[in-house]
PDB file of C-alpha atoms in Angstrom:
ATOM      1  CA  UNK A 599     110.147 124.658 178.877  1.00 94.00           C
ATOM      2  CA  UNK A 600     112.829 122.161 178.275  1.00 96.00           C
ATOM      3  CA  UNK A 601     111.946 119.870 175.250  1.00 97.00           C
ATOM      4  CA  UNK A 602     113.466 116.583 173.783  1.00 96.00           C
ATOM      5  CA  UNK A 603     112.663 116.321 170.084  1.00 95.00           C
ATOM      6  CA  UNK A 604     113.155 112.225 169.134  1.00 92.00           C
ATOM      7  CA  UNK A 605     113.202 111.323 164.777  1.00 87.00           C
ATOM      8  CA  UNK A 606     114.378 108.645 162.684  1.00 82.00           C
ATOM      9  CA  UNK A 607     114.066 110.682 159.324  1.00 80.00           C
ATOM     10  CA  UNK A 608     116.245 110.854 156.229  1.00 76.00           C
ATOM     11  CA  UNK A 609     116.590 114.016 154.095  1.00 77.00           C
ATOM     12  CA  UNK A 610     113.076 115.044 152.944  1.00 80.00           C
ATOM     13  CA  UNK A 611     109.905 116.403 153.156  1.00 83.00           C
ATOM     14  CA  UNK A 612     109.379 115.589 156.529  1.00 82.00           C
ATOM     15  CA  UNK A 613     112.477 116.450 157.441  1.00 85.00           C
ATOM     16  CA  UNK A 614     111.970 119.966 156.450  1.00 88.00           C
ATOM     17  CA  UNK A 615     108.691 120.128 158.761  1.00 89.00           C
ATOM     18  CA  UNK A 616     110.691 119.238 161.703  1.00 90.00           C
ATOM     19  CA  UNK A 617     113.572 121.973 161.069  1.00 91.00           C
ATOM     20  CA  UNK A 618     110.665 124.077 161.161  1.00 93.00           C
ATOM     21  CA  UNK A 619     108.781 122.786 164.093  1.00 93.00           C
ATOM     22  CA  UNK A 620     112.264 122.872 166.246  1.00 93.00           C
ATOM     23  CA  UNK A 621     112.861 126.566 164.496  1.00 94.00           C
ATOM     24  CA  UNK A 622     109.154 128.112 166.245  1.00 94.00           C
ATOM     25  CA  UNK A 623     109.681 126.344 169.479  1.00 93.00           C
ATOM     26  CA  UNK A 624     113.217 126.566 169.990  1.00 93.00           C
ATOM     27  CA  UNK A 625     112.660 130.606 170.050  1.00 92.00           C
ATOM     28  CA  UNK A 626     111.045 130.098 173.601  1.00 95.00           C
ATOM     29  CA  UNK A 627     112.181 126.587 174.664  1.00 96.00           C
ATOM     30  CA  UNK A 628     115.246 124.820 175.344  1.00 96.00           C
ATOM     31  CA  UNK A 629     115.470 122.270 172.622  1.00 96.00           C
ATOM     32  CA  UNK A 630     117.301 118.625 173.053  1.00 95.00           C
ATOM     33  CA  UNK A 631     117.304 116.470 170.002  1.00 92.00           C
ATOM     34  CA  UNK A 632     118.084 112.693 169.816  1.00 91.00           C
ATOM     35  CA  UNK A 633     117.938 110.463 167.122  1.00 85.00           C
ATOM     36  CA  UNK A 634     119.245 106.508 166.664  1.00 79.00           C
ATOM     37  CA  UNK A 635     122.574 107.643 164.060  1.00 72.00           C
ATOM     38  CA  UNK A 636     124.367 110.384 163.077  1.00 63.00           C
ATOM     39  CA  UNK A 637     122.796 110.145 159.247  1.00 60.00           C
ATOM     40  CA  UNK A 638     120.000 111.568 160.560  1.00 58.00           C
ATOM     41  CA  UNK A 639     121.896 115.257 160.804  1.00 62.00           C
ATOM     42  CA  UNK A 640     124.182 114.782 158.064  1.00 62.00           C
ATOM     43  CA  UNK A 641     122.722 117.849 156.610  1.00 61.00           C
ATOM     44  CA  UNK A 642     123.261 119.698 159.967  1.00 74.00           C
ATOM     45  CA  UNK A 643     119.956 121.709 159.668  1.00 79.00           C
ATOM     46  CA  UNK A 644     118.658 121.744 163.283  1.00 85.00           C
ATOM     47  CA  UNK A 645     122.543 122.135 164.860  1.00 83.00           C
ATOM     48  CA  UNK A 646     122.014 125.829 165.343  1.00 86.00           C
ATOM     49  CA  UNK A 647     118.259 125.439 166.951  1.00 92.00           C
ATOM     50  CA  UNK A 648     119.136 123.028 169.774  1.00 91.00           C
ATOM     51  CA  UNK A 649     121.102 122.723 172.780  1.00 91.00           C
ATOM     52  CA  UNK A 650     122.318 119.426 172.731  1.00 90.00           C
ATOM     53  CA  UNK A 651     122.028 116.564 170.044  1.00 87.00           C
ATOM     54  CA  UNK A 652     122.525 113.190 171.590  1.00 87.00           C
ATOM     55  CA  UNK A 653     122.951 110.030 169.350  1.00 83.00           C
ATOM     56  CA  UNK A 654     121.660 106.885 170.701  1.00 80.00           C
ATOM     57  CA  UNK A 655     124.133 104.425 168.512  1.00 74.00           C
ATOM     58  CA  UNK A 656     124.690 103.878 164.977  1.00 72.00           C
ATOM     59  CA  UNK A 657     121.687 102.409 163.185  1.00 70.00           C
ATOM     60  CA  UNK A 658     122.247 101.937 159.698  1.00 67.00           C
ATOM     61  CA  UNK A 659     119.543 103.665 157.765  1.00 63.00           C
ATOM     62  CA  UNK A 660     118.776 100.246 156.204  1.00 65.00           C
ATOM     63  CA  UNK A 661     117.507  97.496 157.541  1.00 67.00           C
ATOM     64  CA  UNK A 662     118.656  94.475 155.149  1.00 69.00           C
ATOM     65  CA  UNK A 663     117.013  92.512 152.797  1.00 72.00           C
ATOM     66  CA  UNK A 664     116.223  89.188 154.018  1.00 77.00           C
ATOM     67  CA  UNK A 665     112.855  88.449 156.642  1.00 79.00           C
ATOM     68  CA  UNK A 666     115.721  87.785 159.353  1.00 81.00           C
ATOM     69  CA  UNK A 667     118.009  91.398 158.621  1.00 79.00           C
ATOM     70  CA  UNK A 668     114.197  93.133 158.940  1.00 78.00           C
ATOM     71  CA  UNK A 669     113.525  91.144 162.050  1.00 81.00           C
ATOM     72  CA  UNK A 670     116.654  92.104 163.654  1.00 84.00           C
ATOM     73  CA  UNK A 671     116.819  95.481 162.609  1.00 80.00           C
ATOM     74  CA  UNK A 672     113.625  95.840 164.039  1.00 82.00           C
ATOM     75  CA  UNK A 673     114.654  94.324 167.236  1.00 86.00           C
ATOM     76  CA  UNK A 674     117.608  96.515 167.473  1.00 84.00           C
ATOM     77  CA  UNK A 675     115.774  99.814 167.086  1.00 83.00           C
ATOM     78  CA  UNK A 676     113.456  98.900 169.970  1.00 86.00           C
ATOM     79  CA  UNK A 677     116.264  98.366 172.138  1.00 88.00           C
ATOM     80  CA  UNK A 678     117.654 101.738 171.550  1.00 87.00           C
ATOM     81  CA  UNK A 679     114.204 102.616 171.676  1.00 89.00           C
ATOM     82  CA  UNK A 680     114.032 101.809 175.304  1.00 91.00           C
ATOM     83  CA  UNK A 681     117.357 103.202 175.645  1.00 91.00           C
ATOM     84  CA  UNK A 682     116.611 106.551 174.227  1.00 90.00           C
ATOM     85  CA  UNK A 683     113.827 106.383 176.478  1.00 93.00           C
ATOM     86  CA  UNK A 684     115.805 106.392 179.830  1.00 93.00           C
ATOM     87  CA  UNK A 685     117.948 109.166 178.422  1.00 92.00           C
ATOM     88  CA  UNK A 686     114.893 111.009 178.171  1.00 95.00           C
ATOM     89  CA  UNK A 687     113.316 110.627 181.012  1.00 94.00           C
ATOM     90  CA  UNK A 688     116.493 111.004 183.376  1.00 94.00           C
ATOM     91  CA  UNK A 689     116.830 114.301 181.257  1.00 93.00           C
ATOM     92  CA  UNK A 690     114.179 116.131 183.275  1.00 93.00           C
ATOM     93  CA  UNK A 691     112.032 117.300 180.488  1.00 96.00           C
ATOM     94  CA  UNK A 692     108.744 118.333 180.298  1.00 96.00           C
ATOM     95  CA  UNK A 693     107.802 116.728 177.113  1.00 96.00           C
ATOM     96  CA  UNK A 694     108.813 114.905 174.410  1.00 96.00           C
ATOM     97  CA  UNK A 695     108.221 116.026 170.612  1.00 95.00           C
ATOM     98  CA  UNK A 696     108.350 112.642 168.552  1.00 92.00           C
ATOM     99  CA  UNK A 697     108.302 112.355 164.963  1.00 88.00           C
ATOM    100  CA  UNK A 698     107.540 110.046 162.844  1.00 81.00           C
ATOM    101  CA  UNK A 699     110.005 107.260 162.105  1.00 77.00           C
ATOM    102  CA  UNK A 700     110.997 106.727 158.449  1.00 73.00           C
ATOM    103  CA  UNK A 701     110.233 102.882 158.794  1.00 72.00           C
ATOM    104  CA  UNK A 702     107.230 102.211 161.349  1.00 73.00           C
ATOM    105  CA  UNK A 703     105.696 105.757 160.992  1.00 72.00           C
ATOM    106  CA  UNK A 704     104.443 104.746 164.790  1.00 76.00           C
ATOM    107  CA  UNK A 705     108.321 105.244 166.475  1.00 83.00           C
ATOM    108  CA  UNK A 706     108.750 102.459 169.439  1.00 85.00           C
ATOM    109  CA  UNK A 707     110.104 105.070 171.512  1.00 89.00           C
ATOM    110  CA  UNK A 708     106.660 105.874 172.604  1.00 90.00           C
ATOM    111  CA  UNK A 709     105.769 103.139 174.387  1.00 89.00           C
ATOM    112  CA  UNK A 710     108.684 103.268 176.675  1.00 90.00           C
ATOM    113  CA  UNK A 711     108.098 106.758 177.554  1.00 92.00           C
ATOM    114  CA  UNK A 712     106.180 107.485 180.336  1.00 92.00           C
ATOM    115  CA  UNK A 713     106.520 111.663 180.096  1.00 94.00           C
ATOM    116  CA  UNK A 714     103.741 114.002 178.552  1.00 95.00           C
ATOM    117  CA  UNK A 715     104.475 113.274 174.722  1.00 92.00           C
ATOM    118  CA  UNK A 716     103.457 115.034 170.972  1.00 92.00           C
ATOM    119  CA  UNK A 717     103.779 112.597 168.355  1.00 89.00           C
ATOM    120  CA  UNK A 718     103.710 114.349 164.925  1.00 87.00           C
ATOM    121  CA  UNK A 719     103.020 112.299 161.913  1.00 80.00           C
ATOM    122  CA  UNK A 720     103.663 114.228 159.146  1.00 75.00           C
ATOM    123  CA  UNK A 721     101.752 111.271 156.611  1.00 67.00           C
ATOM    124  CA  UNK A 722      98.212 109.585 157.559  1.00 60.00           C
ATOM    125  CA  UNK A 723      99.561 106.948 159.500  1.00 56.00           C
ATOM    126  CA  UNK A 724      98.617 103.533 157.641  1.00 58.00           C
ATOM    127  CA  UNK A 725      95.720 101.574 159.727  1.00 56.00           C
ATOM    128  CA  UNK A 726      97.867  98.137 159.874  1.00 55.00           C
ATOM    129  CA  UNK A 727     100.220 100.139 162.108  1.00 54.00           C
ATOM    130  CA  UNK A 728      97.520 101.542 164.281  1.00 54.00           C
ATOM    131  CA  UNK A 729      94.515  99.789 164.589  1.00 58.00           C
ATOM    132  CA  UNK A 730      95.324  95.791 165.733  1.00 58.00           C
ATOM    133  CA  UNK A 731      93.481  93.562 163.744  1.00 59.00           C
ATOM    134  CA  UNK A 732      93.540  95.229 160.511  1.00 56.00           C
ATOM    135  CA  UNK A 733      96.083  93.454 157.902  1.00 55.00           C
ATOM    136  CA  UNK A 734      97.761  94.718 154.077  1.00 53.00           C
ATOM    137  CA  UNK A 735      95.041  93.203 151.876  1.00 54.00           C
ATOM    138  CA  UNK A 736      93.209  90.533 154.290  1.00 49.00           C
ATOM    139  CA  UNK A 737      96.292  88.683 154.894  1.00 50.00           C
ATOM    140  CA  UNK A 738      96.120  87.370 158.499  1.00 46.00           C
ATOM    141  CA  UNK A 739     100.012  86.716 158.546  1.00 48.00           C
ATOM    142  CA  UNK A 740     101.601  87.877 161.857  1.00 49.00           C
ATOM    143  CA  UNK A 741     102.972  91.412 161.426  1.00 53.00           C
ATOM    144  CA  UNK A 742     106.155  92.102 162.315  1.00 52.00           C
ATOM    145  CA  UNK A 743     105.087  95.851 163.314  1.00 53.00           C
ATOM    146  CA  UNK A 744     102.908  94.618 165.417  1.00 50.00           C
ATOM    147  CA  UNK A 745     104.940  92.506 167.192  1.00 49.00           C
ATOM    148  CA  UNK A 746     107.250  95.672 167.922  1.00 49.00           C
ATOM    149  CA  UNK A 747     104.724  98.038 168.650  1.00 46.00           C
ATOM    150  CA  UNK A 748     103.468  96.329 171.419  1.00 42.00           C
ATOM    151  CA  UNK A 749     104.208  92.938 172.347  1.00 37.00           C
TER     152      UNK A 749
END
């Protein structure tokens, strides 16, 4: 099977699943990784277990500090989000492993892809992100994930 692994991760934890996810199923399976920036593989762990690694553009792994820096980060990574996307889906695979993303746990490249998907979250998910509806502490502020993950 050909597979395209997507993640947004840093050095980690989680990071160390996915080197070992891509390590059982790139013993049977062709194995494509992309991720938004090279930082992402600094460490160079999954080089040897995939075929190709293909880096969208340079995200910095930091999104800023003020409402607006967030806002556009945010705005930026759904862009390559949909970009990533296309790459994927011209790629002719026949899934898509996603991980979870370091900032939005839910990664907005899944709802631009339209091909049989995993998503793996390696941490319960928090229910703001998932469920609409639900706010941090009863606060019915408009959420910026929100706004990303679906709107």
């Amino acid at each position: 099977m050909k597979i395209a692994v997507v993640h947004n991760l840093p050095p980690g934890g989680a990071k160390r699943a996915l080197v070992e996810w891509v390590r059982g199923l790139s013993a049977r399976h062709e194995i494509d990784l992309f991720t938004y920036t090279e930082f992402n593989n600094e460490d160079n762990s999954l080089k040897n277990l995939v075929t190709r690694h293909r880096v969208v553009d340079h995200l910095p792994f930091a999104s800023g500090k003020t409402p607006f820096q967030k806002g556009y980060y945010l705005y930026r990574m759904n862009r390559m989000a949909a970009r990533l996307s296309r790459l994927i889906q011209a790629g002719g695979y026949n899934v898509v492993f996603v991980h979870q993303c370091a900032f939005l746990q839910n990664p907005p490249v899944l709802k631009h892809l339209s091909l049989p998907k995993v998503f793996y979250s390696q941490d319960t998910p928090q229910r703001t992100i998932y469920e609409p509806g639900i706010t941090n502490g009863g606060n019915p502020r408009f959420s910026i994930t929100e706004w990303i993950k679906d709107k």
